[in-house]
Amino acid sequence: VSRRYLLTIEYDGAPFVGWQRQDNGPSVQAVLEEAALSFCQHTVLVYGAGRTDSGVHALGQAAHVDLPRAYPDDTVRDALNAHMRASPVSVLNAQGVDDSVHARFSAVERRYLYRILARRAPPALERGRLWHVPAPLDAAAMHRAARALVGRHDFSTFRDSQCQADSPVRTLDGLSVSRRGDEVVVTSRAQSFLHRQVRSMVGTLVEVGTGRWHEGDVMNALMARDRQACGTVAPAHGLYLERVVYPASAGVSPNANDMA
Amino acid sequence: VSRRYLLTIEYDGAPFVGWQRQDNGPSVQAVLEEAALSFCQHTVLVYGAGRTDSGVHALGQAAHVDLPRAYPDDTVRDALNAHMRASPVSVLNAQGVDDSVHARFSAVERRYLYRILARRAPPALERGRLWHVPAPLDAAAMHRAARALVGRHDFSTFRDSQCQADSPVRTLDGLSVSRRGDEVVVTSRAQSFLHRQVRSMVGTLVEVGTGRWHEGDVMNALMARDRQACGTVAPAHGLYLERVVYPASAGVSPNANDMA
């Protein structure tokens, strides 16, 4: 009898076309599915909680997979990792869960982190891990401006033209901006996001941080409900899927998705 | 007339044979000297505060260079960075200083950081940036054991067999171990270190952290004054030269070496 496992996954997005299996290059999903095949000698599908774009990183992506039989949780984690040594993908945790738990549909919250390096000198160690903005950023002004976006809104302005969601309305549960040394970090959380919503919001807040936009311009951009009103879209390589949260009823252990 | 500049430098040690120019591969020193040549059309030597080994990173290496004429500090920083885009080396700060300031001989303290990832799953995002020890580590026991090494001692046990220093006696001003999530971080500071002293001390402390050694064994290893008594030598890729400190009399601005 098969057994469902919920996986918590860390990856470097740089070498991938994104989370989702595609014809035009390597994907995180394919790396995991190939590792599962090597481990179980059985073709399986891995379902992710969110489809991160090419270049986007994860500290705690979640995914589920049905393996052809039950194994101890730690065996699943270690065996998958042993078969993925060549790729920058790591299973932090594997937990056997009920078949009713679905990585995507059961999730009640996604949290993203966006890292900006606000200094003149380019990054050497963190190259490809954050967005280099070679200008002073007013993180406090960015944080105040971000308040306008929290809540239930039509986010048409902050939605990629290719977004396939039926509705542009989403509820943004949190969006905050803080400084950590030379870095400005933006955290956001919601049950779900539109395509490129986080990168669109971050790029727009950076317009406020550099002083090109006034704080109130962010509210005006939201009200416009027009993609043309959006600021710069922040690049993929500063974005991290930090965590996916499941309801207590899913029986996911508190640590399973809290490795970040 | 020439002008001396003190540089604060960040680099990823992975692609280099080390700080020092060598025949067998690319060095950080050579990257900087070639950038200075492109900038000034003049061959110069760059003198580092410490010769980091192959694979060792820097958050705040210091070096001085005499340029053939005076430029604004920010011009030196930006021009060197513009000529190093292909390499993971970044000048965080450049400051014109008196000719009596020598990056190596004027330094009164070097600070190193060593990062250990203590979890079962391998790193995906921080691969090559820390030492993966797939076992629980008792950071508090490591910290207590580290106390035995602080002070003025004969560090023969913690010195590479190729070390060329005249004396094995050094004064270790600080050595502390702390936990940051899944990471265990070891910080150490001294006016100078023996070759591979930090990596030898860290590897030995990890023997305590895993429980293979008792805390008191570190003191015994020190007293042995024998390289054979050392524990594992920690790998280069977890080590960072964090900061080089100069005396107030050198006129180095407080921020110049404090970018880490």
Short mmCIF file of C-alpha atoms in Angstrom, two decimals:
data_model
loop_
_atom_site.label_atom_id
_atom_site.label_comp_id
_atom_site.label_asym_id
_atom_site.label_seq_id
_atom_site.Cartn_x
_atom_site.Cartn_y
_atom_site.Cartn_z
CA VAL A 1 0.00 0.00 0.00
CA SER A 2 1.23 3.45 -0.85
CA ARG A 3 2.13 6.06 1.72
CA ARG A 4 1.95 9.86 1.36
CA TYR A 5 4.87 11.99 2.56
CA LEU A 6 4.99 15.74 3.02
CA LEU A 7 8.47 17.08 2.20
CA THR A 8 10.10 20.35 3.30
CA ILE A 9 12.60 21.37 0.64
CA GLU A 10 15.44 23.87 0.36
CA TYR A 11 16.84 24.79 -3.06
CA ASP A 12 18.99 27.22 -4.96
CA GLY A 13 16.81 28.42 -7.83
CA ALA A 14 19.68 29.54 -10.08
CA PRO A 15 20.17 26.42 -12.24
CA PHE A 16 16.46 25.68 -12.67
CA VAL A 17 13.69 26.76 -15.05
CA GLY A 18 11.60 26.88 -11.88
CA TRP A 19 9.80 24.46 -9.61
CA GLN A 20 7.61 22.93 -12.31
CA ARG A 21 8.73 20.26 -14.76
CA GLN A 22 9.10 21.81 -18.22
CA ASP A 23 10.57 20.80 -21.56
CA ASN A 24 13.04 23.66 -21.76
CA GLY A 25 15.39 22.81 -18.89
CA PRO A 26 15.95 21.28 -15.45
CA SER A 27 13.31 21.80 -12.78
CA VAL A 28 13.26 21.18 -9.04
CA GLN A 29 10.23 18.93 -9.42
CA ALA A 30 12.06 16.73 -11.95
CA VAL A 31 15.12 16.44 -9.68
CA LEU A 32 12.87 15.22 -6.85
CA GLU A 33 10.90 12.85 -9.07
CA GLU A 34 14.09 11.33 -10.45
CA ALA A 35 15.47 10.89 -6.92
CA ALA A 36 12.22 9.19 -5.87
CA LEU A 37 12.42 6.88 -8.90
CA SER A 38 16.01 5.91 -8.05
CA PHE A 39 15.01 5.29 -4.42
CA CYS A 40 11.75 3.35 -4.98
CA GLN A 41 12.23 1.99 -8.51
CA HIS A 42 8.80 3.44 -9.17
CA THR A 43 7.67 6.49 -11.16
CA VAL A 44 5.96 9.03 -8.91
CA LEU A 45 4.69 12.60 -9.18
CA VAL A 46 5.77 15.27 -6.70
CA TYR A 47 3.16 17.99 -6.00
CA GLY A 48 4.52 21.33 -4.80
CA ALA A 49 2.72 23.88 -2.65
CA GLY A 50 3.74 26.67 -5.02
CA ARG A 51 5.30 26.96 -8.46
CA THR A 52 8.33 29.14 -7.95
CA ASP A 53 9.64 30.91 -11.06
CA SER A 54 13.03 30.34 -12.63
CA GLY A 55 15.75 31.65 -10.32
CA VAL A 56 13.55 31.85 -7.21
CA HIS A 57 14.99 30.07 -4.16
CA ALA A 58 13.31 28.11 -1.38
CA LEU A 59 14.18 27.78 2.29
CA GLY A 60 11.04 25.76 2.97
CA GLN A 61 9.04 24.76 -0.12
CA ALA A 62 6.53 22.02 0.68
CA ALA A 63 5.54 19.12 -1.57
CA HIS A 64 3.81 15.78 -1.23
CA VAL A 65 4.57 12.48 -2.89
CA ASP A 66 2.93 9.04 -2.70
CA LEU A 67 5.58 6.36 -2.38
CA PRO A 68 4.68 2.75 -3.29
CA ARG A 69 5.16 1.57 0.27
CA ALA A 70 5.80 2.97 3.75
CA TYR A 71 9.31 3.80 4.96
CA PRO A 72 10.50 5.50 8.14
CA ASP A 73 10.35 9.30 7.68
CA ASP A 74 14.10 9.74 8.12
CA THR A 75 14.79 7.07 5.51
CA VAL A 76 12.74 8.99 2.95
CA ARG A 77 14.61 12.23 3.68
CA ASP A 78 18.07 10.63 3.64
CA ALA A 79 17.44 8.44 0.58
CA LEU A 80 16.11 11.33 -1.53
CA ASN A 81 19.08 13.49 -0.50
CA ALA A 82 21.51 10.69 -1.36
CA HIS A 83 20.11 10.61 -4.90
CA MET A 84 20.24 14.41 -5.36
CA ARG A 85 23.89 15.10 -4.48
CA ALA A 86 24.57 16.61 -7.90
CA SER A 87 21.80 19.22 -7.54
CA PRO A 88 21.38 22.13 -5.09
CA VAL A 89 18.16 20.64 -3.71
CA SER A 90 17.86 19.27 -0.17
CA VAL A 91 14.97 17.61 1.64
CA LEU A 92 15.04 19.07 5.14
CA ASN A 93 12.22 16.95 6.46
CA ALA A 94 9.91 14.14 5.35
CA GLN A 95 6.79 13.21 7.27
CA GLY A 96 4.24 10.50 6.60
CA VAL A 97 0.81 12.16 6.42
CA ASP A 98 -2.78 11.21 5.74
CA ASP A 99 -3.79 10.86 2.08
CA SER A 100 -6.14 13.80 2.53
CA VAL A 101 -3.21 16.21 2.96
CA HIS A 102 -2.38 17.96 -0.33
CA ALA A 103 0.72 20.16 -0.46
CA ARG A 104 -1.00 22.80 -2.56
CA PHE A 105 -4.67 22.65 -1.60
CA SER A 106 -4.24 22.09 2.14
CA ALA A 107 -1.84 25.00 2.63
CA VAL A 108 -3.28 27.92 4.58
CA GLU A 109 -0.33 30.29 4.26
CA ARG A 110 2.77 30.92 2.16
CA ARG A 111 5.58 33.11 3.43
CA TYR A 112 8.12 34.73 1.17
CA LEU A 113 11.33 36.55 2.00
CA TYR A 114 12.95 39.07 -0.35
CA ARG A 115 16.57 40.14 0.23
CA ILE A 116 17.96 43.44 -1.08
CA LEU A 117 21.60 44.48 -0.69
CA ALA A 118 21.59 48.27 -0.36
CA ARG A 119 25.21 49.34 -0.65
CA ARG A 120 27.50 50.71 -3.31
CA ALA A 121 29.82 47.67 -3.59
CA PRO A 122 28.48 44.63 -5.43
CA PRO A 123 28.02 41.37 -3.51
CA ALA A 124 30.88 38.86 -3.70
CA LEU A 125 29.72 36.09 -1.35
CA GLU A 126 25.97 36.54 -1.84
CA ARG A 127 26.01 37.01 -5.61
CA GLY A 128 22.82 35.53 -7.03
CA ARG A 129 21.28 35.41 -3.55
CA LEU A 130 19.93 38.94 -3.29
CA TRP A 131 19.08 41.99 -5.38
CA HIS A 132 21.88 44.54 -5.45
CA VAL A 133 20.49 48.08 -5.30
CA PRO A 134 23.55 50.38 -5.18
CA ALA A 135 21.76 53.22 -3.41
CA PRO A 136 20.69 54.07 0.14
CA LEU A 137 17.19 52.75 0.85
CA ASP A 138 14.81 54.24 3.41
CA ALA A 139 13.52 50.99 4.91
CA ALA A 140 11.20 52.81 7.33
CA ALA A 141 9.46 54.63 4.44
CA MET A 142 9.18 51.33 2.55
CA HIS A 143 7.61 49.72 5.62
CA ARG A 144 5.05 52.52 5.99
CA ALA A 145 4.19 52.38 2.28
CA ALA A 146 3.77 48.60 2.50
CA ARG A 147 0.85 49.04 4.92
CA ALA A 148 -1.34 50.18 2.02
CA LEU A 149 -1.10 46.74 0.42
CA VAL A 150 -2.04 44.63 3.45
CA GLY A 151 -5.61 43.32 3.42
CA ARG A 152 -8.08 42.14 0.78
CA HIS A 153 -7.57 43.99 -2.50
CA ASP A 154 -7.71 43.74 -6.27
CA PHE A 155 -3.99 43.31 -6.98
CA SER A 156 -4.21 43.74 -10.79
CA THR A 157 -1.37 46.29 -10.64
CA PHE A 158 0.94 43.75 -8.99
CA ARG A 159 0.10 40.77 -11.20
CA ASP A 160 2.13 39.54 -14.14
CA SER A 161 0.39 39.91 -17.52
CA GLN A 162 0.74 36.12 -17.91
CA CYS A 163 -0.97 35.36 -14.59
CA GLN A 164 -3.58 32.64 -15.04
CA ALA A 165 -5.55 33.09 -11.81
CA ASP A 166 -9.30 33.59 -12.27
CA SER A 167 -9.47 36.54 -9.94
CA PRO A 168 -7.00 39.38 -9.18
CA VAL A 169 -8.38 39.61 -5.63
CA ARG A 170 -6.17 38.28 -2.85
CA THR A 171 -5.85 38.82 0.90
CA LEU A 172 -2.34 39.89 1.88
CA ASP A 173 -1.95 38.96 5.55
CA GLY A 174 1.41 40.62 6.11
CA LEU A 175 4.02 42.73 4.33
CA SER A 176 6.87 44.21 6.32
CA VAL A 177 10.23 45.77 5.57
CA SER A 178 13.21 45.75 7.92
CA ARG A 179 16.91 46.51 7.81
CA ARG A 180 19.58 43.93 8.70
CA GLY A 181 22.95 45.62 8.36
CA ASP A 182 23.50 46.39 4.67
CA GLU A 183 20.40 44.40 3.75
CA VAL A 184 16.77 45.39 3.48
CA VAL A 185 14.48 42.40 3.91
CA VAL A 186 10.83 42.25 2.85
CA THR A 187 8.64 39.50 4.28
CA SER A 188 5.15 38.76 2.99
CA ARG A 189 2.50 36.22 3.83
CA ALA A 190 -0.85 35.22 2.37
CA GLN A 191 -2.85 32.09 1.70
CA SER A 192 -1.95 32.54 -1.95
CA PHE A 193 -0.27 35.05 -4.23
CA LEU A 194 -0.78 36.07 -7.85
CA HIS A 195 1.99 35.41 -10.39
CA ARG A 196 4.98 37.68 -9.61
CA GLN A 197 2.96 39.52 -6.97
CA VAL A 198 5.77 39.55 -4.40
CA ARG A 199 8.40 40.70 -6.88
CA SER A 200 6.02 43.39 -8.19
CA MET A 201 5.30 44.68 -4.68
CA VAL A 202 8.99 44.61 -3.68
CA GLY A 203 10.12 46.46 -6.80
CA THR A 204 7.45 49.10 -6.20
CA LEU A 205 8.48 49.52 -2.55
CA VAL A 206 12.09 50.03 -3.69
CA GLU A 207 10.85 53.02 -5.72
CA VAL A 208 9.77 54.48 -2.37
CA GLY A 209 13.04 53.43 -0.69
CA THR A 210 15.16 55.33 -3.21
CA GLY A 211 12.87 58.38 -3.01
CA ARG A 212 11.72 58.18 -6.64
CA TRP A 213 8.17 57.56 -5.40
CA HIS A 214 6.33 59.08 -2.45
CA GLU A 215 4.84 56.70 0.10
CA GLY A 216 1.30 57.52 -1.03
CA ASP A 217 2.11 56.55 -4.63
CA VAL A 218 1.91 52.88 -3.64
CA MET A 219 -1.74 53.27 -2.63
CA ASN A 220 -2.41 55.09 -5.91
CA ALA A 221 -0.76 52.28 -7.86
CA LEU A 222 -2.95 49.70 -6.07
CA MET A 223 -6.11 51.75 -6.74
CA ALA A 224 -5.26 52.02 -10.45
CA ARG A 225 -5.74 48.22 -10.88
CA ASP A 226 -3.53 48.53 -13.92
CA ARG A 227 -0.29 46.64 -14.60
CA GLN A 228 1.14 49.82 -16.13
CA ALA A 229 0.97 51.49 -12.70
CA CYS A 230 3.40 49.00 -11.16
CA GLY A 231 6.99 50.01 -10.34
CA THR A 232 10.03 47.94 -11.30
CA VAL A 233 9.57 44.18 -10.91
CA ALA A 234 12.30 42.91 -8.54
CA PRO A 235 14.53 40.15 -10.00
CA ALA A 236 13.90 36.49 -9.19
CA HIS A 237 17.24 35.83 -7.48
CA GLY A 238 16.38 37.85 -4.35
CA LEU A 239 13.18 35.90 -3.64
CA TYR A 240 12.86 32.93 -1.25
CA LEU A 241 9.81 30.77 -0.54
CA GLU A 242 10.41 30.69 3.20
CA ARG A 243 7.66 28.52 4.56
CA VAL A 244 4.32 26.87 3.79
CA VAL A 245 1.90 26.56 6.69
CA TYR A 246 -0.72 23.79 7.14
CA PRO A 247 -3.67 23.73 9.52
CA ALA A 248 -3.36 21.80 12.77
CA SER A 249 -5.90 19.31 11.38
CA ALA A 250 -3.39 18.21 8.71
CA GLY A 251 -1.27 16.65 11.45
CA VAL A 252 1.95 18.19 10.14
CA SER A 253 4.43 18.33 13.00
CA PRO A 254 5.39 21.87 14.04
CA ASN A 255 9.02 21.36 13.01
CA ALA A 256 8.33 19.79 9.64
CA ASN A 257 8.02 23.10 7.85
CA ASP A 258 9.96 25.22 10.22
CA MET A 259 13.51 24.46 9.21
CA ALA A 260 14.20 27.95 7.86
CA VAL B 1 52.93 61.66 -6.04
CA SER B 2 51.58 58.29 -5.01
CA ARG B 3 48.79 57.82 -2.53
CA ARG B 4 48.24 54.84 -0.19
CA TYR B 5 44.74 53.35 0.12
CA LEU B 6 43.50 50.87 2.67
CA LEU B 7 40.90 48.54 1.13
CA THR B 8 38.21 46.46 2.86
CA ILE B 9 37.50 43.42 0.69
CA GLU B 10 34.82 40.74 0.53
CA TYR B 11 35.43 37.55 -1.46
CA ASP B 12 34.22 34.05 -2.14
CA GLY B 13 37.30 31.86 -1.64
CA ALA B 14 36.03 28.94 -3.74
CA PRO B 15 37.61 29.74 -7.13
CA PHE B 16 40.96 30.88 -5.74
CA VAL B 17 44.24 29.22 -4.73
CA GLY B 18 44.05 31.63 -1.79
CA TRP B 19 44.77 35.29 -1.13
CA GLN B 20 48.38 35.21 -2.25
CA ARG B 21 49.53 35.36 -5.87
CA GLN B 22 50.83 31.92 -6.91
CA ASP B 23 51.80 30.21 -10.13
CA ASN B 24 49.27 27.41 -9.84
CA GLY B 25 46.00 29.30 -10.21
CA PRO B 26 43.97 32.47 -9.69
CA SER B 27 44.43 34.41 -6.46
CA VAL B 28 42.49 37.25 -4.88
CA GLN B 29 45.65 39.37 -4.77
CA ALA B 30 46.16 38.96 -8.53
CA VAL B 31 42.52 39.89 -9.27
CA LEU B 32 42.97 43.11 -7.29
CA GLU B 33 46.36 43.91 -8.84
CA GLU B 34 44.99 43.39 -12.34
CA ALA B 35 42.01 45.64 -11.55
CA ALA B 36 44.38 48.33 -10.24
CA LEU B 37 46.49 48.03 -13.41
CA SER B 38 43.40 48.46 -15.61
CA PHE B 39 42.30 51.44 -13.54
CA CYS B 40 45.64 53.29 -13.21
CA GLN B 41 47.60 51.94 -16.18
CA HIS B 42 50.33 51.23 -13.67
CA THR B 43 51.62 48.00 -12.13
CA VAL B 44 51.06 47.96 -8.37
CA LEU B 45 51.38 45.47 -5.52
CA VAL B 46 48.49 44.81 -3.14
CA TYR B 47 49.51 43.88 0.42
CA GLY B 48 46.97 41.88 2.41
CA ALA B 49 46.55 41.80 6.19
CA GLY B 50 46.43 38.01 6.14
CA ARG B 51 47.09 35.25 3.62
CA THR B 52 43.89 33.26 3.56
CA ASP B 53 44.20 29.66 2.30
CA SER B 54 42.54 28.29 -0.80
CA GLY B 55 38.77 28.16 -0.29
CA VAL B 56 38.70 30.51 2.71
CA HIS B 57 36.26 33.41 2.34
CA ALA B 58 36.48 37.02 3.51
CA LEU B 59 33.79 39.39 4.74
CA GLY B 60 36.37 42.04 5.61
CA GLN B 61 39.92 41.29 4.47
CA ALA B 62 42.12 44.40 4.58
CA ALA B 63 44.86 45.33 2.13
CA HIS B 64 46.83 48.40 1.17
CA VAL B 65 47.96 49.58 -2.23
CA ASP B 66 49.97 52.61 -3.39
CA LEU B 67 48.34 54.18 -6.44
CA PRO B 68 50.42 56.45 -8.70
CA ARG B 69 48.31 59.47 -7.84
CA ALA B 70 45.50 60.52 -5.51
CA TYR B 71 41.84 59.85 -6.34
CA PRO B 72 38.69 60.35 -4.28
CA ASP B 73 38.17 57.31 -2.01
CA ASP B 74 34.85 56.37 -3.62
CA THR B 75 36.42 56.52 -7.09
CA VAL B 76 39.02 53.95 -6.05
CA ARG B 77 36.36 51.60 -4.67
CA ASP B 78 34.03 51.95 -7.66
CA ALA B 79 36.78 51.74 -10.30
CA LEU B 80 38.34 48.59 -8.81
CA ASN B 81 34.91 46.96 -8.59
CA ALA B 82 34.13 47.91 -12.20
CA HIS B 83 37.28 46.04 -13.30
CA MET B 84 36.52 42.90 -11.22
CA ARG B 85 32.98 42.11 -12.37
CA ALA B 86 34.00 38.66 -13.59
CA SER B 87 35.38 37.62 -10.18
CA PRO B 88 33.63 37.16 -6.81
CA VAL B 89 35.74 39.89 -5.21
CA SER B 90 34.30 43.20 -4.05
CA VAL B 91 35.95 46.26 -2.51
CA LEU B 92 33.57 47.41 0.21
CA ASN B 93 35.56 50.46 1.15
CA ALA B 94 38.68 52.36 0.10
CA GLN B 95 40.28 55.00 2.29
CA GLY B 96 43.32 57.16 1.65
CA VAL B 97 45.74 56.63 4.56
CA ASP B 98 49.19 57.74 5.64
CA ASP B 99 52.15 55.91 4.06
CA SER B 100 53.03 54.58 7.51
CA VAL B 101 49.90 52.39 7.60
CA HIS B 102 50.69 48.83 6.52
CA ALA B 103 47.79 46.40 6.12
CA ARG B 104 49.71 43.52 7.67
CA PHE B 105 52.11 45.11 10.15
CA SER B 106 49.78 47.81 11.51
CA ALA B 107 46.91 45.40 12.24
CA VAL B 108 46.24 44.86 15.92
CA GLU B 109 43.54 42.23 15.62
CA ARG B 110 42.15 39.69 13.15
CA ARG B 111 38.66 38.24 13.60
CA TYR B 112 37.56 35.00 12.01
CA LEU B 113 34.13 33.43 11.78
CA TYR B 114 33.60 29.70 11.23
CA ARG B 115 30.16 28.42 10.16
CA ILE B 116 29.02 24.84 10.79
CA LEU B 117 25.68 23.46 9.59
CA ALA B 118 24.59 20.90 12.19
CA ARG B 119 21.65 19.08 10.67
CA ARG B 120 21.05 15.85 8.84
CA ALA B 121 20.08 17.34 5.43
CA PRO B 122 22.91 18.73 3.30
CA PRO B 123 22.94 22.46 2.49
CA ALA B 124 21.39 23.49 -0.84
CA LEU B 125 21.63 27.28 -0.70
CA GLU B 126 24.76 27.54 1.46
CA ARG B 127 26.74 24.81 -0.25
CA GLY B 128 30.44 25.74 -0.12
CA ARG B 129 29.70 28.41 2.48
CA LEU B 130 29.78 26.29 5.64
CA TRP B 131 30.93 22.93 6.99
CA HIS B 132 28.14 20.34 6.98
CA VAL B 133 28.31 18.15 10.09
CA PRO B 134 25.29 15.81 9.88
CA ALA B 135 25.01 15.27 13.63
CA PRO B 136 23.65 17.15 16.62
CA LEU B 137 26.32 19.41 18.15
CA ASP B 138 26.41 20.48 21.79
CA ALA B 139 27.34 24.14 21.24
CA ALA B 140 27.37 24.89 24.98
CA ALA B 141 29.94 22.12 25.61
CA MET B 142 32.02 23.42 22.69
CA HIS B 143 31.90 26.92 24.15
CA ARG B 144 33.04 25.70 27.58
CA ALA B 145 35.86 23.65 26.04
CA ALA B 146 36.97 26.67 24.00
CA ARG B 147 37.78 28.57 27.19
CA ALA B 148 40.91 26.41 27.65
CA LEU B 149 42.42 27.86 24.48
CA VAL B 150 41.95 31.56 25.25
CA GLY B 151 45.09 33.35 26.41
CA ARG B 152 48.82 33.12 25.69
CA HIS B 153 49.84 29.56 24.87
CA ASP B 154 52.14 27.37 22.82
CA PHE B 155 49.70 26.37 20.05
CA SER B 156 51.93 23.67 18.46
CA THR B 157 49.00 21.24 18.55
CA PHE B 158 46.84 23.61 16.49
CA ARG B 159 49.47 24.58 13.93
CA ASP B 160 49.83 23.14 10.45
CA SER B 161 53.03 21.14 9.90
CA GLN B 162 53.88 23.58 7.08
CA CYS B 163 53.52 26.66 9.32
CA GLN B 164 56.48 28.99 8.83
CA ALA B 165 56.08 31.16 11.93
CA ASP B 166 59.21 31.39 14.11
CA SER B 167 57.30 30.73 17.32
CA PRO B 168 54.26 28.57 18.11
CA VAL B 169 53.28 30.97 20.91
CA ARG B 170 50.28 33.19 20.27
CA THR B 171 47.78 35.10 22.38
CA LEU B 172 44.21 34.13 21.60
CA ASP B 173 42.03 37.05 22.70
CA GLY B 174 38.67 35.38 22.14
CA LEU B 175 37.12 32.09 21.08
CA SER B 176 33.39 31.58 21.44
CA VAL B 177 30.79 29.17 20.15
CA SER B 178 27.12 29.98 19.68
CA ARG B 179 24.08 28.50 18.00
CA ARG B 180 22.07 30.34 15.31
CA GLY B 181 19.21 28.07 14.28
CA ASP B 182 20.70 25.02 12.55
CA GLU B 183 24.11 26.63 12.54
CA VAL B 184 26.90 26.58 15.09
CA VAL B 185 29.17 29.59 14.70
CA VAL B 186 32.69 29.88 16.12
CA THR B 187 34.26 33.34 16.37
CA SER B 188 37.92 33.89 17.20
CA ARG B 189 40.14 36.92 17.53
CA ALA B 190 43.85 37.50 18.04
CA GLN B 191 46.55 39.87 16.83
CA SER B 192 47.82 36.98 14.70
CA PHE B 193 47.18 33.29 14.15
CA LEU B 194 49.38 30.36 13.19
CA HIS B 195 48.79 28.59 9.87
CA ARG B 196 45.46 26.72 10.02
CA GLN B 197 45.11 27.52 13.72
CA VAL B 198 41.44 28.47 13.50
CA ARG B 199 40.49 25.42 11.43
CA SER B 200 42.47 23.16 13.80
CA MET B 201 40.75 24.62 16.86
CA VAL B 202 37.29 24.43 15.25
CA GLY B 203 37.73 20.82 14.16
CA THR B 204 38.86 19.91 17.65
CA LEU B 205 35.88 21.67 19.24
CA VAL B 206 33.57 19.73 16.94
CA GLU B 207 34.98 16.51 18.47
CA VAL B 208 33.59 17.84 21.76
CA GLY B 209 30.32 18.89 20.14
CA THR B 210 29.62 15.40 18.80
CA GLY B 211 30.59 13.81 22.14
CA ARG B 212 33.61 11.95 20.77
CA TRP B 213 35.85 14.03 23.05
CA HIS B 214 35.27 15.22 26.60
CA GLU B 215 35.55 18.95 27.27
CA GLY B 216 38.80 18.44 29.22
CA ASP B 217 40.43 16.70 26.25
CA VAL B 218 40.88 20.07 24.54
CA MET B 219 43.09 21.29 27.39
CA ASN B 220 45.05 18.03 27.22
CA ALA B 221 45.53 18.45 23.47
CA LEU B 222 46.84 22.00 24.00
CA MET B 223 49.24 20.82 26.75
CA ALA B 224 50.59 18.06 24.50
CA ARG B 225 52.12 20.70 22.15
CA ASP B 226 52.05 18.02 19.50
CA ARG B 227 50.33 18.22 16.09
CA GLN B 228 49.31 14.57 16.49
CA ALA B 229 47.09 15.54 19.45
CA CYS B 230 44.87 17.78 17.29
CA GLY B 231 41.36 16.71 16.34
CA THR B 232 40.00 16.91 12.79
CA VAL B 233 41.02 20.03 10.86
CA ALA B 234 37.83 21.81 9.75
CA PRO B 235 37.55 22.41 5.97
CA ALA B 236 38.45 25.76 4.41
CA HIS B 237 35.01 26.54 3.01
CA GLY B 238 33.45 27.24 6.43
CA LEU B 239 36.02 29.89 7.36
CA TYR B 240 35.62 33.66 6.91
CA LEU B 241 38.14 36.42 7.64
CA GLU B 242 35.57 38.73 9.20
CA ARG B 243 37.49 41.84 10.09
CA VAL B 244 40.95 43.33 10.53
CA VAL B 245 41.31 45.97 13.23
CA TYR B 246 43.77 48.90 13.19
CA PRO B 247 44.78 51.16 16.08
CA ALA B 248 43.17 54.58 16.38
CA SER B 249 46.56 56.13 15.54
CA ALA B 250 46.35 54.64 12.01
CA GLY B 251 43.50 57.04 11.24
CA VAL B 252 41.34 54.31 9.70
CA SER B 253 37.74 55.45 9.87
CA PRO B 254 35.53 53.29 12.11
CA ASN B 255 33.42 52.18 9.16
CA ALA B 256 36.25 51.33 6.80
CA ASN B 257 36.72 47.84 8.18
CA ASP B 258 33.33 47.37 9.67
CA MET B 259 31.28 46.43 6.64
CA ALA B 260 30.72 42.85 7.79
#
